[in-house]
Coordinates of N, CA and C in Angstrom, one line a residue:
X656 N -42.7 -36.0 34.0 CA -42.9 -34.7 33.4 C -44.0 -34.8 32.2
X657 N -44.0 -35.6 31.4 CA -44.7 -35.8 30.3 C -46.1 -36.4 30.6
X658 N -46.2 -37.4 31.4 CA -47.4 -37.4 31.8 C -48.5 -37.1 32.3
X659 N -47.8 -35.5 33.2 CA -48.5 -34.3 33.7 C -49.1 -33.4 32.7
X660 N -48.8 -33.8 31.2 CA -49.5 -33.3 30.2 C -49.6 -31.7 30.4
X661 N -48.6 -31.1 30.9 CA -48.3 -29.9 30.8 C -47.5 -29.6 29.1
X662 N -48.3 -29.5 28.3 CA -47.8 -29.6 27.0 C -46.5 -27.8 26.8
X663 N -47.2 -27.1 27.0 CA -46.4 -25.8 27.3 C -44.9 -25.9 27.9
X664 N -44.7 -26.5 28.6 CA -43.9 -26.8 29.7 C -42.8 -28.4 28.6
X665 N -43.8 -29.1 28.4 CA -43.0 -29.8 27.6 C -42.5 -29.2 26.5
X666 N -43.0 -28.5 25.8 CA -42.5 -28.1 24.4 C -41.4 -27.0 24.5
X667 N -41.1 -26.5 26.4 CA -40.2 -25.7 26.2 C -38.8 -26.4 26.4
X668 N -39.0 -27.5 27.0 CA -38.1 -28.4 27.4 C -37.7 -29.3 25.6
X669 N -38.4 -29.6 24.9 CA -38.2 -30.3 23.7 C -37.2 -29.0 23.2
X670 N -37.6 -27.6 22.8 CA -37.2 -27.1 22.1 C -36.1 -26.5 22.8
X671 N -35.8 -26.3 24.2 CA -34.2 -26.3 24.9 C -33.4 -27.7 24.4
X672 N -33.9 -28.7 23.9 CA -32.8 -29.7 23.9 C -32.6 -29.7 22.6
X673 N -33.5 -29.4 21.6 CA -33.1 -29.5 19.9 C -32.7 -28.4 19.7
X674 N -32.2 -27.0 20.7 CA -31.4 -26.0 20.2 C -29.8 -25.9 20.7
X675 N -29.6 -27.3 21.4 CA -28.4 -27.7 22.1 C -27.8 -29.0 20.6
X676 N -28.7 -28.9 19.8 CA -28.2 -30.3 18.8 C -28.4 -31.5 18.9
X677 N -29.6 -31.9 20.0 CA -29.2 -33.3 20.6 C -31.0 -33.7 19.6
X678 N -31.1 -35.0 19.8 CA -32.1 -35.6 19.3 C -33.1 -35.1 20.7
X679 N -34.4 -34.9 20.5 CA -35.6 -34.5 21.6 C -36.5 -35.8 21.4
X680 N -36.9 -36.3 22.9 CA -38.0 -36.9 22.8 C -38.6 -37.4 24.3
X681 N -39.3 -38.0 24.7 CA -40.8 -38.0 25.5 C -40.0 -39.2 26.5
X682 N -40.8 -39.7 27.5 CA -40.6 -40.9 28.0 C -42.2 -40.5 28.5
X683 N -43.4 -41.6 28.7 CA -44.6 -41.7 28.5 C -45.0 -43.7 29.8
X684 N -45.3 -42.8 30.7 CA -45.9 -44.5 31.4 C -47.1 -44.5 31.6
X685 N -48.1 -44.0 30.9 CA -49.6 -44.3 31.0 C -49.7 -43.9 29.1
X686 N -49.3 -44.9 28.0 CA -49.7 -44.2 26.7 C -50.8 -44.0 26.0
X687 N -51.9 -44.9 26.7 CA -53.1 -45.0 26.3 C -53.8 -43.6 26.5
X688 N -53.3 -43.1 27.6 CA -54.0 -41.9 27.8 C -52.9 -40.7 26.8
X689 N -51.8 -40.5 27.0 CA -50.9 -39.7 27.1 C -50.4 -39.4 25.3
X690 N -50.6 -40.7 24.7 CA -50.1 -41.0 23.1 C -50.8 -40.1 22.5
X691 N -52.0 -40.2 22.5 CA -52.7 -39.0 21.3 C -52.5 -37.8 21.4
X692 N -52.2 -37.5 22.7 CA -51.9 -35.7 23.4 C -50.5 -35.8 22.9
X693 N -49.4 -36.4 23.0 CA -48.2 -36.5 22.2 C -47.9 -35.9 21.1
X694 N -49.0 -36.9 20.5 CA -48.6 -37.1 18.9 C -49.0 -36.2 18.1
X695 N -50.2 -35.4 19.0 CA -50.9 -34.0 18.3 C -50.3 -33.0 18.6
X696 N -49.4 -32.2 19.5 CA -49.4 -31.8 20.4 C -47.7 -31.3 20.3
X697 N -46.7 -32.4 20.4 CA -45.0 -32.3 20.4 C -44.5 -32.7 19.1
X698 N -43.8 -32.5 18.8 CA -43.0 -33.0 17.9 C -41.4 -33.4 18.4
X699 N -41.6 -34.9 18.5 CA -40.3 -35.5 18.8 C -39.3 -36.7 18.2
X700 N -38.7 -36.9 18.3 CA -37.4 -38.1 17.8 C -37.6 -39.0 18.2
X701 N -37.7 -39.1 19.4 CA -37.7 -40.5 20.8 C -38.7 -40.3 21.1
X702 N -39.6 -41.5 21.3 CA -40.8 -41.7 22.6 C -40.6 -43.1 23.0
X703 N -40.2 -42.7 24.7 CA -40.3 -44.1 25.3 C -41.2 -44.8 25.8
X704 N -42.3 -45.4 26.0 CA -43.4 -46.1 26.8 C -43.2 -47.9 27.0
X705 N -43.8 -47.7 28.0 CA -44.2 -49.3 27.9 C -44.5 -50.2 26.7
X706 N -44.0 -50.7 26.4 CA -44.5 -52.0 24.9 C -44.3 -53.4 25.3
X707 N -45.5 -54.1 25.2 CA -44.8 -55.4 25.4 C -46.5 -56.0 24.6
X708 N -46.1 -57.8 24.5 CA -47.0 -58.4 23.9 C -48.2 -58.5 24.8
X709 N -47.8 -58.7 26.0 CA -48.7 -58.7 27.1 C -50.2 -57.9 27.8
X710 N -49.5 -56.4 26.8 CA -50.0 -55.9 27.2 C -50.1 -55.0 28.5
X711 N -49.1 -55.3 29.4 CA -48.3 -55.1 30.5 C -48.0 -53.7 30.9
X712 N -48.9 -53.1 31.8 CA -48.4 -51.6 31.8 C -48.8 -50.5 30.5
X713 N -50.0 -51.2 29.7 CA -50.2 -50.1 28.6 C -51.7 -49.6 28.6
X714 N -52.6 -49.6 29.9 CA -53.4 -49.8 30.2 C -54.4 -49.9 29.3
X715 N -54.6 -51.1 28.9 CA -55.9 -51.7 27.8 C -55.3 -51.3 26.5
X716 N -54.3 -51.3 26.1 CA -53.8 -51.1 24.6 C -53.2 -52.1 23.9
X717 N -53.4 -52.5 22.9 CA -52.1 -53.6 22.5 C -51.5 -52.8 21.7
X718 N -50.0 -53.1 20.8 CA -48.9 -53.0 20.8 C -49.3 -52.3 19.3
X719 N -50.3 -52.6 18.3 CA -50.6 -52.7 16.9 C -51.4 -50.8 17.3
X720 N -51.9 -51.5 18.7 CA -53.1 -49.8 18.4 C -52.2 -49.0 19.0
X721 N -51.2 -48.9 19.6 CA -50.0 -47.8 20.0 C -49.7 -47.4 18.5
X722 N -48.8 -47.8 18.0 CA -48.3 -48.2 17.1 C -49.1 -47.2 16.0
X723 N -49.9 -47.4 15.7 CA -51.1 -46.8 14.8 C -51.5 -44.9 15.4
X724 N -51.3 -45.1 16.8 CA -51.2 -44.0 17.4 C -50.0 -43.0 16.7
X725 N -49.5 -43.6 16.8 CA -47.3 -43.1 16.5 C -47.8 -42.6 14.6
X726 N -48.7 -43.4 14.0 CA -48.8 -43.1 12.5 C -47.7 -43.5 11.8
X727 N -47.7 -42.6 10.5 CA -46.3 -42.7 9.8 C -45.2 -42.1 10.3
X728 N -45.3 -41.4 11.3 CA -44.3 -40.6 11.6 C -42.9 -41.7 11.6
X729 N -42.0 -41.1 11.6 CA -40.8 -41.8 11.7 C -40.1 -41.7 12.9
X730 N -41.0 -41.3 14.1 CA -40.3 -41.2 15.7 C -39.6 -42.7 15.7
X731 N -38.6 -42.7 16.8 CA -37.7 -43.6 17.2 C -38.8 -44.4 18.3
X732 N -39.1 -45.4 18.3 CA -39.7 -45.8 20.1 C -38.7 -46.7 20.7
X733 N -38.2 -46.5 22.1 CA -37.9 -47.2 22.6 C -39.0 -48.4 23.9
X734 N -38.8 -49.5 23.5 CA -40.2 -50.2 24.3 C -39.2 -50.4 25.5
X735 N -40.3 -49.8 26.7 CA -40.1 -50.6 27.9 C -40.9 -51.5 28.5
X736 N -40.3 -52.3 29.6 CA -41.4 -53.5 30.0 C -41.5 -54.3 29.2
X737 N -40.6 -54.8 28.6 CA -40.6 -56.0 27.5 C -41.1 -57.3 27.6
X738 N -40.4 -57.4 28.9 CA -40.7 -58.9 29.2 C -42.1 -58.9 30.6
X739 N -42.9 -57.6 30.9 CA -43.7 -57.7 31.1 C -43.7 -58.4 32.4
X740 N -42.5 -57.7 33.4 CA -42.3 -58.3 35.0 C -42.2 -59.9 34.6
X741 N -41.6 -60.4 33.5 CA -41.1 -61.7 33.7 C -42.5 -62.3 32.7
X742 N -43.4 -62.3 32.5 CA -44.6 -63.0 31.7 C -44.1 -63.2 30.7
X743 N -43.1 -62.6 29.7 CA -43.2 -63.1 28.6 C -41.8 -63.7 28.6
X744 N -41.4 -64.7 27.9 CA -39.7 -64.6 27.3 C -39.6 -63.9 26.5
X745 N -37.7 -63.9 26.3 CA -37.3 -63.6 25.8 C -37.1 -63.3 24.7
X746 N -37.2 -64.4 24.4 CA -37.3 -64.6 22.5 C -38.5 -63.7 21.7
X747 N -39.5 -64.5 22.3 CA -41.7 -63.8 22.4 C -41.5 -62.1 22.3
X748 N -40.6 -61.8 23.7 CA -40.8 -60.6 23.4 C -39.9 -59.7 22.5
X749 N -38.6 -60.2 22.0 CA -38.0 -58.9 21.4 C -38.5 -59.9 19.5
X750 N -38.8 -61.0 19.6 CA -39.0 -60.8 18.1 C -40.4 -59.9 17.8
X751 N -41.4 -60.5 18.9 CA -42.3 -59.5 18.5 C -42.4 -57.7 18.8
X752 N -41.2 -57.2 19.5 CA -41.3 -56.0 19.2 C -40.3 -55.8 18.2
X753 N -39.4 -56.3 17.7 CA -39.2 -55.7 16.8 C -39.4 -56.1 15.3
X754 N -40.4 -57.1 15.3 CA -41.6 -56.6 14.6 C -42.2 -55.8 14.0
X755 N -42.4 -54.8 14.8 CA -43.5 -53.4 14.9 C -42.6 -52.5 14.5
X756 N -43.4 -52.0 13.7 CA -42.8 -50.4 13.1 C -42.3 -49.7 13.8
X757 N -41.2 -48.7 14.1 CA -41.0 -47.6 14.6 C -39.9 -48.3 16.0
X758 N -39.9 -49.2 16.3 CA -39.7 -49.7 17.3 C -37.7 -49.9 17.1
X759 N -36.9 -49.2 17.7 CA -35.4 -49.2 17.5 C -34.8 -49.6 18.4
X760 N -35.4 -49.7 19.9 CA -34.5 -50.0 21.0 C -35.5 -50.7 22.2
X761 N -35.0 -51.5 23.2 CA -35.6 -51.9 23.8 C -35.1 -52.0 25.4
X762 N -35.3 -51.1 26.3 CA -34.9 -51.2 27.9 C -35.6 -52.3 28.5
X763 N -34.7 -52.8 29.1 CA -34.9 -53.8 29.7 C -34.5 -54.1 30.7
X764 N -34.3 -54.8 32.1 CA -33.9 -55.0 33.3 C -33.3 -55.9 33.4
X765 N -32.6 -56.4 33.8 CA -31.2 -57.9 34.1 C -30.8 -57.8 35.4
X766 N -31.4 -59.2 35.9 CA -30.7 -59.3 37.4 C -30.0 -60.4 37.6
X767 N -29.1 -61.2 36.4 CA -27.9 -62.1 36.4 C -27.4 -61.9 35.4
X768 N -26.1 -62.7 35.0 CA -25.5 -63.5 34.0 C -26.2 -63.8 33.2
X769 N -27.1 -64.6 33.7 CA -27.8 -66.1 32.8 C -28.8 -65.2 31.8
X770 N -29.8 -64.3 32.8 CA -30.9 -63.2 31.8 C -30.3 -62.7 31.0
X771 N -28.9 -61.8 31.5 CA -28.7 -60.8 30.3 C -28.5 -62.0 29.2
X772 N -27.4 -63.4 29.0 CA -27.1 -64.2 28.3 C -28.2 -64.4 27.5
X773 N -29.2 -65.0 28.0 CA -30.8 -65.3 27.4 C -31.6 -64.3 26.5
X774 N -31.8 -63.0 27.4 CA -31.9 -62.0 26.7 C -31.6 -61.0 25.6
X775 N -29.9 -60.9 25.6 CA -29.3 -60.4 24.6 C -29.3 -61.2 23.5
X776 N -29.3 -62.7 23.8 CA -28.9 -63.1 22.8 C -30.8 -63.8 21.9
X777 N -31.4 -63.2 22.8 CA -32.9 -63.2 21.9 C -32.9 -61.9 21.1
X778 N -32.4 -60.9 21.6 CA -32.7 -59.8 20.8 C -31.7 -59.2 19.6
X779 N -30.4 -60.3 19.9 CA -29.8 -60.4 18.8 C -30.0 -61.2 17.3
X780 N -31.0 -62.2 17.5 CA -31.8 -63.2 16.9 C -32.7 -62.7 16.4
X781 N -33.3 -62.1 17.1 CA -34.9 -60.9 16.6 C -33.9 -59.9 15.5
X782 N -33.1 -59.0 15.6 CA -32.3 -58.2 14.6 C -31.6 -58.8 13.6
X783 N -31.4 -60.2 13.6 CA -30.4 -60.6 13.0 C -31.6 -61.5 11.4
X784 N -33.2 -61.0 11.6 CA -34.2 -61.4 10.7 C -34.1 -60.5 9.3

């Protein structure tokens, strides 16, 4: 929905969900294009997009110039694609996102035991700074 940059249409949807009480925000998989039409444009809580060190999915953006995009604002971001289909570890990737400003949550994908084990326990390492 958000990508279709139907801003009208989103903003009717943001403002049906913040008159229900609930926190409003975006989910975005192209930000490079999509982030400044965002950020001018909605006013929201949550914006999800792709984040990773890799650069993975953010087409030609790194993580500092999103980030800069977002401003002072105090939106929540949740990064997806963290580990960047496997490129990066675990550790790499959640100390360095949560590093970055604005940055509260991080989706991620687990297909054993052993990943979530590895994983959880990098991004509890990264929080625990």
């Amino acid at each position: 929905q958000t990508d279709r940059l139907n801003m009208k249409e989103n903003k009717a949807w943001l403002k049906r969900i913040e008159d229900e009480g609930y926190l409003a925000g975006v989910v975005t998989h192209n930000p490079a294009k999509t982030l400044p039409i965002i950020v001018k444009e909605l006013e929201v809580d949550v914006l999800m997009m792709p984040l990773n060190k890799a650069g993975y999915m953010m087409n030609g953006m790194e993580g500092d110039e999103l980030m800069d995009l977002v401003g002072e604002s105090d939106v929540k971001i949740i990064a997806m694609k963290p580990l960047a289909a496997g490129i990066i570890k675990p550790r790499e990737a959640m100390e360095y996102l949560f590093s970055l400003r604005n940055v509260s949550s991080v989706a991620v994908g687990i297909a054993s035991i052993e990943e979530a084990k590895e994983t959880f326990s990098a991004a509890i390492a990264a929080l625990s700074r």
